[in-house]
Structure formats: C-alpha cells, structure tokens
mmCIF file of C-alpha atoms in Angstrom:
data_model
loop_
_atom_site.group_PDB
_atom_site.id
_atom_site.type_symbol
_atom_site.label_atom_id
_atom_site.label_comp_id
_atom_site.label_asym_id
_atom_site.label_seq_id
_atom_site.Cartn_x
_atom_site.Cartn_y
_atom_site.Cartn_z
ATOM 1 C CA MET A 1 18.014 -50.796 -34.936
ATOM 2 C CA ARG A 2 17.144 -51.817 -31.029
ATOM 3 C CA TYR A 3 16.508 -50.590 -27.505
ATOM 4 C CA ARG A 4 19.375 -47.683 -26.535
ATOM 5 C CA LEU A 5 19.944 -45.144 -23.890
ATOM 6 C CA MET A 6 21.015 -42.602 -26.377
ATOM 7 C CA ALA A 7 22.800 -39.183 -25.243
ATOM 8 C CA THR A 8 24.485 -35.774 -27.504
ATOM 9 C CA TYR A 9 27.290 -34.288 -26.546
ATOM 10 C CA ARG A 10 28.967 -31.765 -28.241
ATOM 11 C CA GLY A 11 26.120 -32.064 -30.677
ATOM 12 C CA VAL A 12 26.541 -35.926 -31.507
ATOM 13 C CA PRO A 13 24.689 -38.256 -30.197
ATOM 14 C CA TYR A 14 26.072 -41.397 -28.338
ATOM 15 C CA GLU A 15 25.295 -44.251 -27.364
ATOM 16 C CA ALA A 16 25.361 -43.792 -23.985
ATOM 17 C CA GLY A 17 25.117 -45.762 -19.687
ATOM 18 C CA VAL A 18 24.468 -44.576 -16.535
ATOM 19 C CA GLY A 19 26.146 -45.325 -13.835
ATOM 20 C CA PRO A 20 27.971 -45.584 -11.076
ATOM 21 C CA SER A 21 25.662 -43.174 -9.621
ATOM 22 C CA GLY A 22 22.835 -41.284 -10.991
ATOM 23 C CA ALA A 23 25.005 -38.887 -11.942
ATOM 24 C CA ASP A 24 27.418 -40.502 -13.738
ATOM 25 C CA VAL A 25 26.720 -41.160 -18.143
ATOM 26 C CA VAL A 26 29.229 -43.688 -20.156
ATOM 27 C CA LEU A 27 29.818 -42.117 -23.792
ATOM 28 C CA PHE A 28 30.704 -45.092 -25.901
ATOM 29 C CA ALA A 29 31.603 -44.622 -29.577
ATOM 30 C CA ALA A 30 32.613 -46.967 -32.027
ATOM 31 C CA CYS A 31 34.548 -45.358 -34.080
ATOM 32 C CA PRO A 32 37.677 -42.777 -32.897
ATOM 33 C CA PRO A 33 35.778 -39.430 -31.953
ATOM 34 C CA PRO A 34 38.042 -36.187 -32.304
ATOM 35 C CA GLU A 35 40.618 -36.436 -29.540
ATOM 36 C CA GLU A 36 40.441 -33.300 -28.460
ATOM 37 C CA LEU A 37 36.883 -34.698 -26.816
ATOM 38 C CA GLY A 38 38.638 -37.021 -24.867
ATOM 39 C CA PHE A 39 37.690 -40.646 -25.364
ATOM 40 C CA GLU A 40 39.671 -42.979 -23.824
ATOM 41 C CA PRO A 41 40.010 -46.528 -26.183
ATOM 42 C CA ALA A 42 38.580 -49.775 -25.071
ATOM 43 C CA THR A 43 38.383 -53.628 -26.250
ATOM 44 C CA GLY A 44 36.171 -52.937 -29.581
ATOM 45 C CA HIS A 45 35.023 -49.427 -28.692
ATOM 46 C CA TRP A 46 35.588 -45.723 -27.637
ATOM 47 C CA ARG A 47 34.554 -44.225 -24.129
ATOM 48 C CA LYS A 48 34.087 -41.289 -21.772
ATOM 49 C CA ARG A 49 33.001 -40.473 -18.917
ATOM 50 C CA VAL A 50 30.677 -37.507 -18.471
ATOM 51 C CA ILE A 51 27.947 -36.236 -15.410
ATOM 52 C CA ARG A 52 24.089 -35.172 -16.838
ATOM 53 C CA ALA A 53 25.222 -31.773 -16.571
ATOM 54 C CA GLU A 54 27.563 -32.161 -19.527
ATOM 55 C CA VAL A 55 24.936 -33.393 -21.350
ATOM 56 C CA ASP A 56 23.012 -31.656 -24.239
ATOM 57 C CA ALA A 57 20.302 -34.438 -23.688
ATOM 58 C CA LEU A 58 20.152 -38.037 -22.637
ATOM 59 C CA TRP A 59 16.823 -40.088 -24.150
ATOM 60 C CA GLU A 60 15.734 -44.106 -24.999
ATOM 61 C CA SER A 61 15.531 -44.515 -28.224
ATOM 62 C CA ARG A 62 12.989 -47.033 -28.168
ATOM 63 C CA PRO A 63 11.979 -48.834 -32.355
ATOM 64 C CA VAL A 64 8.011 -48.785 -32.092
ATOM 65 C CA GLY A 65 5.765 -51.526 -33.989
ATOM 66 C CA THR A 66 3.025 -54.048 -34.133
ATOM 67 C CA PHE A 67 3.267 -57.855 -34.158
ATOM 68 C CA ARG A 68 0.083 -59.657 -35.148
ATOM 69 C CA ASN A 69 -1.649 -56.635 -34.663
ATOM 70 C CA GLU A 70 -0.415 -55.832 -30.810
ATOM 71 C CA PRO A 71 2.598 -52.992 -30.061
ATOM 72 C CA CYS A 72 5.681 -54.430 -29.492
ATOM 73 C CA MET A 73 9.228 -52.614 -28.971
ATOM 74 C CA VAL A 74 12.562 -53.554 -30.661
ATOM 75 C CA LEU A 75 14.894 -55.164 -27.799
ATOM 76 C CA ASP A 76 17.455 -56.196 -29.847
ATOM 77 C CA ASP A 77 18.455 -56.386 -34.146
ATOM 78 C CA LEU A 78 19.910 -60.557 -35.021
ATOM 79 C CA GLY A 79 19.903 -59.288 -38.695
ATOM 80 C CA ASP A 80 16.340 -61.944 -40.386
ATOM 81 C CA ARG A 81 15.069 -62.247 -36.713
ATOM 82 C CA LEU A 82 14.131 -59.563 -34.237
ATOM 83 C CA HIS A 83 14.044 -59.591 -30.632
ATOM 84 C CA ILE A 84 11.086 -57.452 -29.314
ATOM 85 C CA ALA A 85 8.667 -56.451 -26.465
ATOM 86 C CA TYR A 86 5.109 -57.367 -25.989
ATOM 87 C CA LEU A 87 3.893 -53.342 -24.567
ATOM 88 C CA GLY A 88 0.197 -54.331 -23.663
ATOM 89 C CA GLY A 89 -1.178 -55.253 -20.599
ATOM 90 C CA ASP A 90 -3.008 -58.200 -21.223
ATOM 91 C CA ALA A 91 -0.844 -60.906 -19.886
ATOM 92 C CA GLY A 92 -3.598 -63.248 -22.173
ATOM 93 C CA LEU A 93 -3.609 -62.277 -24.710
ATOM 94 C CA ALA A 94 0.586 -62.016 -24.744
ATOM 95 C CA ALA A 95 0.127 -65.823 -24.294
ATOM 96 C CA SER A 96 -2.073 -66.391 -27.904
ATOM 97 C CA LEU A 97 0.538 -63.962 -29.380
ATOM 98 C CA GLY A 98 3.376 -66.656 -28.752
ATOM 99 C CA TYR A 99 4.948 -64.266 -26.423
ATOM 100 C CA TRP A 100 6.957 -65.730 -23.399
ATOM 101 C CA GLN A 101 6.775 -63.623 -19.872
ATOM 102 C CA VAL A 102 10.467 -63.963 -18.897
ATOM 103 C CA ASP A 103 9.900 -62.108 -16.103
ATOM 104 C CA ARG A 104 6.846 -60.364 -13.703
ATOM 105 C CA GLY A 105 4.751 -58.219 -16.261
ATOM 106 C CA VAL A 106 7.649 -58.792 -19.239
ATOM 107 C CA PHE A 107 6.926 -60.898 -22.200
ATOM 108 C CA GLU A 108 9.506 -61.504 -25.162
ATOM 109 C CA LEU A 109 9.516 -63.270 -28.451
ATOM 110 C CA LEU A 110 12.019 -63.977 -31.340
ATOM 111 C CA THR A 111 10.082 -64.090 -34.360
ATOM 112 C CA PRO A 112 11.296 -63.192 -38.420
ATOM 113 C CA ARG A 113 11.658 -59.289 -38.583
ATOM 114 C CA ASP A 114 9.440 -59.847 -41.505
ATOM 115 C CA GLU A 115 6.074 -60.217 -38.982
ATOM 116 C CA VAL A 116 6.421 -57.034 -37.223
ATOM 117 C CA SER A 117 5.193 -53.800 -39.257
ATOM 118 C CA GLY A 118 5.490 -49.942 -38.965
ATOM 119 C CA LEU A 119 8.464 -49.685 -37.328
ATOM 120 C CA ILE A 120 9.543 -46.039 -35.972
ATOM 121 C CA GLU A 121 11.865 -45.213 -33.732
ATOM 122 C CA GLU A 122 9.951 -43.438 -30.179
ATOM 123 C CA ARG A 123 11.823 -40.533 -28.115
ATOM 124 C CA ILE A 124 11.861 -40.804 -24.332
ATOM 125 C CA GLU A 125 13.483 -38.327 -22.603
ATOM 126 C CA LYS A 126 14.926 -38.937 -19.490
ATOM 127 C CA PRO A 127 16.527 -35.476 -16.948
ATOM 128 C CA LEU A 128 19.475 -33.919 -17.383
ATOM 129 C CA ARG A 129 19.026 -33.044 -13.558
ATOM 130 C CA LEU A 130 18.169 -35.453 -10.760
ATOM 131 C CA ALA A 131 15.546 -35.227 -7.918
ATOM 132 C CA PRO A 132 15.308 -37.206 -4.851
ATOM 133 C CA PRO A 133 13.025 -39.760 -6.222
ATOM 134 C CA ALA A 134 9.230 -39.582 -5.188
ATOM 135 C CA SER A 135 8.153 -43.405 -5.250
ATOM 136 C CA PRO A 136 10.137 -46.452 -6.653
ATOM 137 C CA ALA A 137 7.954 -46.224 -9.056
ATOM 138 C CA ALA A 138 8.431 -43.578 -9.918
ATOM 139 C CA THR A 139 12.356 -43.615 -10.988
ATOM 140 C CA GLN A 140 11.723 -47.266 -12.905
ATOM 141 C CA SER A 141 13.071 -47.371 -16.613
ATOM 142 C CA SER A 142 10.104 -47.264 -19.588
ATOM 143 C CA TYR A 143 11.355 -51.365 -19.747
ATOM 144 C CA PRO A 144 10.681 -53.389 -18.004
ATOM 145 C CA TYR A 145 7.703 -52.714 -16.834
ATOM 146 C CA HIS A 146 5.120 -54.795 -13.984
ATOM 147 C CA PRO A 147 1.948 -53.675 -14.984
ATOM 148 C CA ASP A 148 0.362 -56.376 -12.562
ATOM 149 C CA PRO A 149 1.689 -58.656 -9.721
ATOM 150 C CA SER A 150 -0.952 -61.166 -10.415
ATOM 151 C CA LEU A 151 0.264 -62.331 -13.556
ATOM 152 C CA ASP A 152 1.512 -65.611 -14.374
ATOM 153 C CA LEU A 153 2.193 -67.629 -17.856
ATOM 154 C CA GLY A 154 3.970 -70.082 -16.800
ATOM 155 C CA PRO A 155 8.060 -70.766 -17.289
ATOM 156 C CA ALA A 156 9.194 -69.888 -20.324
ATOM 157 C CA PRO A 157 9.404 -72.267 -23.686
ATOM 158 C CA ASP A 158 12.300 -74.166 -24.530
ATOM 159 C CA LEU A 159 13.750 -72.877 -27.686
ATOM 160 C CA GLY A 160 16.575 -74.577 -28.052
ATOM 161 C CA LEU A 161 19.080 -71.861 -27.577
ATOM 162 C CA ASP A 162 22.892 -71.809 -26.308
ATOM 163 C CA PRO A 163 22.627 -72.181 -22.490
ATOM 164 C CA LEU A 164 24.253 -68.770 -21.383
ATOM 165 C CA LEU A 165 22.117 -67.051 -23.702
ATOM 166 C CA SER A 166 18.908 -68.760 -21.817
ATOM 167 C CA PRO A 167 16.998 -68.041 -18.994
ATOM 168 C CA ALA A 168 19.196 -69.445 -15.933
ATOM 169 C CA SER A 169 15.974 -71.346 -14.799
ATOM 170 C CA ALA A 170 15.981 -73.426 -17.758
ATOM 171 C CA VAL A 171 20.245 -74.698 -15.853
ATOM 172 C CA PRO A 172 19.911 -75.927 -12.992
ATOM 173 C CA ALA A 173 23.066 -75.894 -10.964
ATOM 174 C CA PRO A 174 25.202 -79.064 -10.100
ATOM 175 C CA PRO A 175 24.008 -80.300 -6.818
ATOM 176 C CA ARG A 176 26.791 -79.950 -4.195
ATOM 177 C CA GLU A 177 27.090 -82.169 -0.556
ATOM 178 C CA ALA A 178 26.552 -79.861 2.506
ATOM 179 C CA VAL A 179 29.417 -80.369 4.939
ATOM 180 C CA PRO A 180 29.083 -79.723 8.363
ATOM 181 C CA ASP A 181 31.615 -76.466 9.439
ATOM 182 C CA GLY A 182 30.919 -75.505 13.015
ATOM 183 C CA GLY A 183 30.246 -71.846 12.155
ATOM 184 C CA GLY A 184 29.810 -71.598 8.238
ATOM 185 C CA ARG A 185 33.406 -70.970 7.260
ATOM 186 C CA ALA A 186 33.079 -73.807 4.614
ATOM 187 C CA ALA A 187 30.289 -71.712 2.701
ATOM 188 C CA ARG A 188 31.677 -68.683 2.883
ATOM 189 C CA ARG A 189 35.199 -70.930 1.328
ATOM 190 C CA GLN A 190 32.903 -71.352 -1.673
ATOM 191 C CA ARG A 191 31.787 -68.399 -1.709
ATOM 192 C CA VAL A 192 35.082 -67.402 -2.004
ATOM 193 C CA GLN A 193 36.309 -68.994 -4.979
ATOM 194 C CA THR A 194 33.791 -68.870 -6.640
ATOM 195 C CA ARG A 195 33.296 -65.204 -6.653
ATOM 196 C CA ASP A 196 37.050 -66.182 -7.399
ATOM 197 C CA ILE A 197 36.061 -68.375 -10.253
ATOM 198 C CA PHE A 198 34.186 -65.448 -11.560
ATOM 199 C CA CYS A 199 36.310 -63.295 -11.955
ATOM 200 C CA GLU A 200 39.440 -65.007 -13.311
ATOM 201 C CA LEU A 201 36.955 -65.792 -16.822
ATOM 202 C CA ALA A 202 35.270 -62.434 -16.783
ATOM 203 C CA ASP A 203 39.110 -61.311 -16.911
ATOM 204 C CA LEU A 204 40.330 -63.925 -19.674
ATOM 205 C CA ALA A 205 36.924 -62.541 -21.565
ATOM 206 C CA ALA A 206 37.812 -59.130 -21.639
ATOM 207 C CA ILE A 207 34.933 -58.808 -19.410
ATOM 208 C CA PRO A 208 35.279 -55.088 -17.994
ATOM 209 C CA ARG A 209 34.982 -55.136 -13.431
ATOM 210 C CA THR A 210 33.175 -51.799 -14.006
ATOM 211 C CA ALA A 211 30.062 -53.765 -16.416
ATOM 212 C CA TYR A 212 29.685 -55.938 -12.863
ATOM 213 C CA ALA A 213 28.953 -55.159 -8.810
ATOM 214 C CA LEU A 214 29.751 -58.858 -7.065
ATOM 215 C CA GLU A 215 27.546 -58.482 -2.680
ATOM 216 C CA THR A 216 26.995 -54.736 -3.896
ATOM 217 C CA GLU A 217 23.903 -52.311 -6.042
ATOM 218 C CA THR A 218 26.038 -50.265 -8.296
ATOM 219 C CA GLU A 219 24.152 -47.533 -10.577
ATOM 220 C CA GLY A 220 24.706 -48.868 -13.562
ATOM 221 C CA ALA A 221 25.928 -52.223 -13.815
ATOM 222 C CA LEU A 222 24.492 -55.895 -13.418
ATOM 223 C CA CYS A 223 24.766 -56.793 -9.833
ATOM 224 C CA LEU A 224 24.976 -60.534 -8.334
ATOM 225 C CA ILE A 225 23.977 -60.247 -4.373
ATOM 226 C CA GLN A 226 22.543 -62.874 -1.369
ATOM 227 C CA GLY A 227 19.075 -62.239 -0.492
ATOM 228 C CA PRO A 228 17.091 -63.911 2.056
ATOM 229 C CA ASP A 229 15.650 -66.960 -0.943
ATOM 230 C CA GLY A 230 18.903 -66.856 -2.486
ATOM 231 C CA PHE A 231 21.045 -65.203 -5.250
ATOM 232 C CA GLU A 232 20.146 -62.304 -7.457
ATOM 233 C CA VAL A 233 21.066 -61.148 -10.640
ATOM 234 C CA PHE A 234 19.244 -57.592 -11.483
ATOM 235 C CA MET A 235 20.768 -54.882 -13.802
ATOM 236 C CA ALA A 236 21.024 -51.493 -11.505
ATOM 237 C CA MET A 237 19.833 -48.304 -13.479
ATOM 238 C CA ASP A 238 17.789 -45.355 -12.108
ATOM 239 C CA GLY A 239 17.613 -45.665 -8.568
ATOM 240 C CA ALA A 240 15.374 -49.533 -9.699
ATOM 241 C CA ARG A 241 15.941 -53.102 -10.522
ATOM 242 C CA HIS A 242 15.664 -53.971 -13.315
ATOM 243 C CA GLU A 243 15.818 -57.588 -15.209
ATOM 244 C CA ALA A 244 16.318 -59.248 -12.311
ATOM 245 C CA ARG A 245 16.441 -63.023 -11.760
ATOM 246 C CA SER A 246 16.260 -64.707 -8.227
ATOM 247 C CA PHE A 247 18.582 -68.318 -7.564
ATOM 248 C CA PRO A 248 18.772 -70.507 -4.505
ATOM 249 C CA ASP A 249 22.046 -71.715 -5.907
ATOM 250 C CA GLU A 250 24.743 -68.990 -5.581
ATOM 251 C CA GLU A 251 26.424 -71.359 -8.286
ATOM 252 C CA ALA A 252 23.483 -70.821 -10.865
ATOM 253 C CA ALA A 253 23.119 -66.919 -10.386
ATOM 254 C CA TYR A 254 27.021 -66.688 -11.175
ATOM 255 C CA PHE A 255 26.918 -68.751 -14.159
ATOM 256 C CA TYR A 256 23.624 -67.167 -15.508
ATOM 257 C CA LEU A 257 25.254 -63.442 -14.696
ATOM 258 C CA PHE A 258 28.523 -64.854 -17.427
ATOM 259 C CA GLY A 259 26.534 -66.253 -19.841
ATOM 260 C CA VAL A 260 24.836 -62.779 -19.674
ATOM 261 C CA LEU A 261 28.148 -60.641 -19.702
ATOM 262 C CA ALA A 262 29.888 -62.780 -22.814
ATOM 263 C CA ALA A 263 26.710 -62.508 -24.491
ATOM 264 C CA GLU A 264 26.857 -58.524 -24.932
ATOM 265 C CA ALA A 265 30.564 -58.958 -25.024
ATOM 266 C CA VAL A 266 30.017 -61.488 -28.434
ATOM 267 C CA ARG A 267 27.271 -58.908 -29.679
ATOM 268 C CA ASN A 268 29.903 -55.976 -29.069
ATOM 269 C CA GLY A 269 32.541 -57.544 -30.522
ATOM 270 C CA ALA A 270 34.566 -57.399 -27.914
ATOM 271 C CA LEU A 271 34.139 -61.253 -27.245
ATOM 272 C CA LEU A 272 34.316 -62.859 -30.736
ATOM 273 C CA PRO A 273 33.451 -66.602 -30.814
ATOM 274 C CA ALA A 274 36.432 -69.046 -32.105
ATOM 275 C CA VAL A 275 34.591 -71.347 -35.141
ATOM 276 C CA ALA A 276 36.162 -74.568 -36.162
ATOM 277 C CA PRO A 277 36.288 -76.510 -38.886
ATOM 278 C CA ALA A 278 33.913 -79.525 -38.708
ATOM 279 C CA GLY A 279 34.870 -82.823 -36.832
ATOM 280 C CA ALA A 280 37.900 -80.697 -35.344
ATOM 281 C CA ARG A 281 38.444 -80.869 -31.258
ATOM 282 C CA HIS A 282 39.603 -78.034 -28.812
ATOM 283 C CA GLU A 283 42.107 -79.238 -26.478
ATOM 284 C CA LEU A 284 42.953 -77.456 -23.034
ATOM 285 C CA SER A 285 46.853 -77.102 -22.770
#
C-alpha cells in the first residue's frame, strides 16, 4: 500500500510512469504479461512504452487515512512502519504531530502502521489528452503540494537512517581546494570526472539511464542540473519540478541523486543488498 501512478491498458491495471515526454506512458508489470502485449523484460520487471491515447485510464492511487486525528497519505509501506505525508495546511500543527519538513510546504513522517487508521484508496483521474498548461500550478501533481511559501519548520531531525536514504542536506560533501585555472578548464574537468564516476556507479548498480537525466530536464526522470545558486535535483513530472533539493556542491548533488536511485532499485528488487555474516569484512580486489 503506497502512493502510485496507475494506468489501465487493455482492461488490466499496471503501475506506470510518465515520460520522457508528457505524451509517453511506461507500463510496469511484476510478472510477465501475455507475450502478445509486447512487454519487454527489464531488471526485476517487465515494461512497455505506450502513448497516453493507448491507455484506457490514467490515475493516481493515493492511500489516505488519519494520523493522530489529522489526514495523511501513505507514500510507502515498510512493513511494520508507514512513510506518510501530512495532507493538512497548518505547519505548526504538522510540527506538533511529529512531522518533519522535507521541502517547502511538504511534511513527512515514519510511523508504526497501527498509528494510521481509516485507510482507503483515493483515486485521482489524470487526463489522457494533454492540453497546454494554463500556469505552472495547473500542472503540479496532487503531491507534493506547496500551500504557503512562508512556512518554515527548520531542519529535519536526525532519524538515524542510512546516509543514502537520508536527506542529502545532512551529509556534507568533503571540502575541495580551489585550483586557479585561468579560464575554468579545471572546473570543467572536475565536472566531467564527477559525472563519469556517477554514470559508472549507476551502471554497476543496474540503474537504467532512462531513470535519470544529467544537465538537462527530462520529463519522467530524476534530473540534476546546475542553477545560478548551485545544483538542483528534482523529479520532472507533468511539466513541474517535484521533491526538489538544492546543493551548493556538485559532489553532494550527485551523491544524493545516486542514493535516491539506489534506494528505489533496492525497493524494486533490481538491486539486492548483500548481507555478510557477523564480523565478516569485504575487501575490494
């Protein structure tokens, strides 16, 4: 039970993703569908790219319920715990309930599942025909939302999570000494090296290159681009930037991007964590 984008194709519902353009839909199946449907095998799943006009329906599946008498939505089911998001608009109340602010106007929490009651699936239909967006707000998904730019609850608390799964702002990048180069060539070499290392690690982790976009914004992908104040990582979806994080240091941005992608790969079964016996040591050859 978790937040998902779903599509019905030939009468069967599938998990889905939108991209690389807003007209493209990628269908995902955990088990092999009938061969005549044309799904292609991938790591841990089967997938098929179609266009919006080919699907019967496209919707958001939102498990919503109540946490301490306030509305919430389940983002992920972790077994005995639920990753939930606050659906109200009161920042002070969110803080008093134990939520932490992960983005402007976005509040999340890990809680024992028995503390969430009244769970039902809320279905939000999405258009099959694309229309020119009237404004940036009109293209945003229902979550995350941004009720008030002035809201500020301060930094997120330390939950003791693995650095790859924690907000990257809690993981400072190692300092680098500035090297004069008379024209920025050294900085460009550093950027190329960092990008190449990231791509090599992503390939070793079997992370598809369609899952991310570097130095460009691609619909349906997790993107990393350079801005005027540093580097930004965000999910490009339906013409808007979601779950955006800003980093003054490029290495921190790439570290966070890899952590999010690797965590998703582990959750989907594409990347299985190795479990070593107690006291065992791993050495790189």
